[in-house]
Coordinates of C-alpha atoms in Angstrom, one line a residue:
M1 CA 100.5 103.0 102.3
Q2 CA 101.0 101.2 99.1
V3 CA 104.3 101.5 97.3
Y4 CA 104.8 100.5 93.7
P5 CA 108.5 100.8 92.9
W6 CA 109.8 101.5 89.4
I7 CA 112.0 98.7 88.3
G8 CA 114.1 100.4 85.6
L9 CA 112.0 99.3 82.6
R10 CA 110.7 102.0 80.2
K11 CA 108.7 102.2 77.0
N12 CA 110.0 104.3 74.0
D13 CA 108.0 106.3 71.4
V14 CA 107.4 103.2 69.3
N15 CA 106.0 101.1 72.2
Q16 CA 109.2 99.0 72.6
F17 CA 110.4 98.2 76.2
Y18 CA 114.0 98.7 77.3
W19 CA 115.9 98.6 80.5
E20 CA 117.5 101.7 81.8
N21 CA 121.0 100.1 81.3
N22 CA 120.0 99.1 77.7
D23 CA 119.9 95.4 78.4
D24 CA 117.4 93.4 76.3
V25 CA 113.9 92.7 77.8
T26 CA 113.6 88.9 77.9
Y27 CA 110.6 88.4 80.1
T28 CA 107.4 90.3 81.0
N29 CA 104.4 89.4 83.1
F30 CA 101.9 92.2 82.7
G31 CA 98.5 92.2 84.3
Y32 CA 95.4 91.4 82.1
G33 CA 94.9 94.2 79.6
E34 CA 98.3 95.8 80.2
P35 CA 100.0 97.4 78.6
N36 CA 96.9 99.1 77.3
G37 CA 98.5 101.4 74.7
D38 CA 98.2 104.6 76.7
Q39 CA 101.1 106.8 75.4
R40 CA 101.4 108.6 78.7
E41 CA 102.5 105.3 80.4
R42 CA 106.2 105.2 80.0
C43 CA 107.6 103.5 83.1
V44 CA 107.0 100.0 84.5
Q45 CA 106.2 99.5 88.2
V46 CA 105.8 96.4 90.3
V47 CA 102.3 95.7 91.6
L48 CA 102.6 92.9 94.1
Y49 CA 98.9 91.9 94.0
C50 CA 96.4 92.6 91.2
T51 CA 92.8 92.2 92.3
A52 CA 91.6 92.2 88.7
C53 CA 93.9 89.3 87.7
D54 CA 94.5 87.6 91.0
K55 CA 98.3 87.2 90.4
T56 CA 101.5 89.0 90.7
S57 CA 102.0 91.3 87.8
L58 CA 103.9 94.2 86.3
T59 CA 101.8 97.2 85.4
L60 CA 102.6 100.3 83.3
Y61 CA 102.1 103.8 84.8

């Protein structure tokens, strides 16, 4: 079973990211093509291995 935990990072209505505790976002490492602008994707999860990009990445879901 694959588990992709939510890390407390969200996206607001104007596509800005914020931490659940309101700390500034100072680093991101999204997979290739992410975030892709899908308005339904509001929470950031950790994906430990991305076969499309061959690296550890953060992916929006």
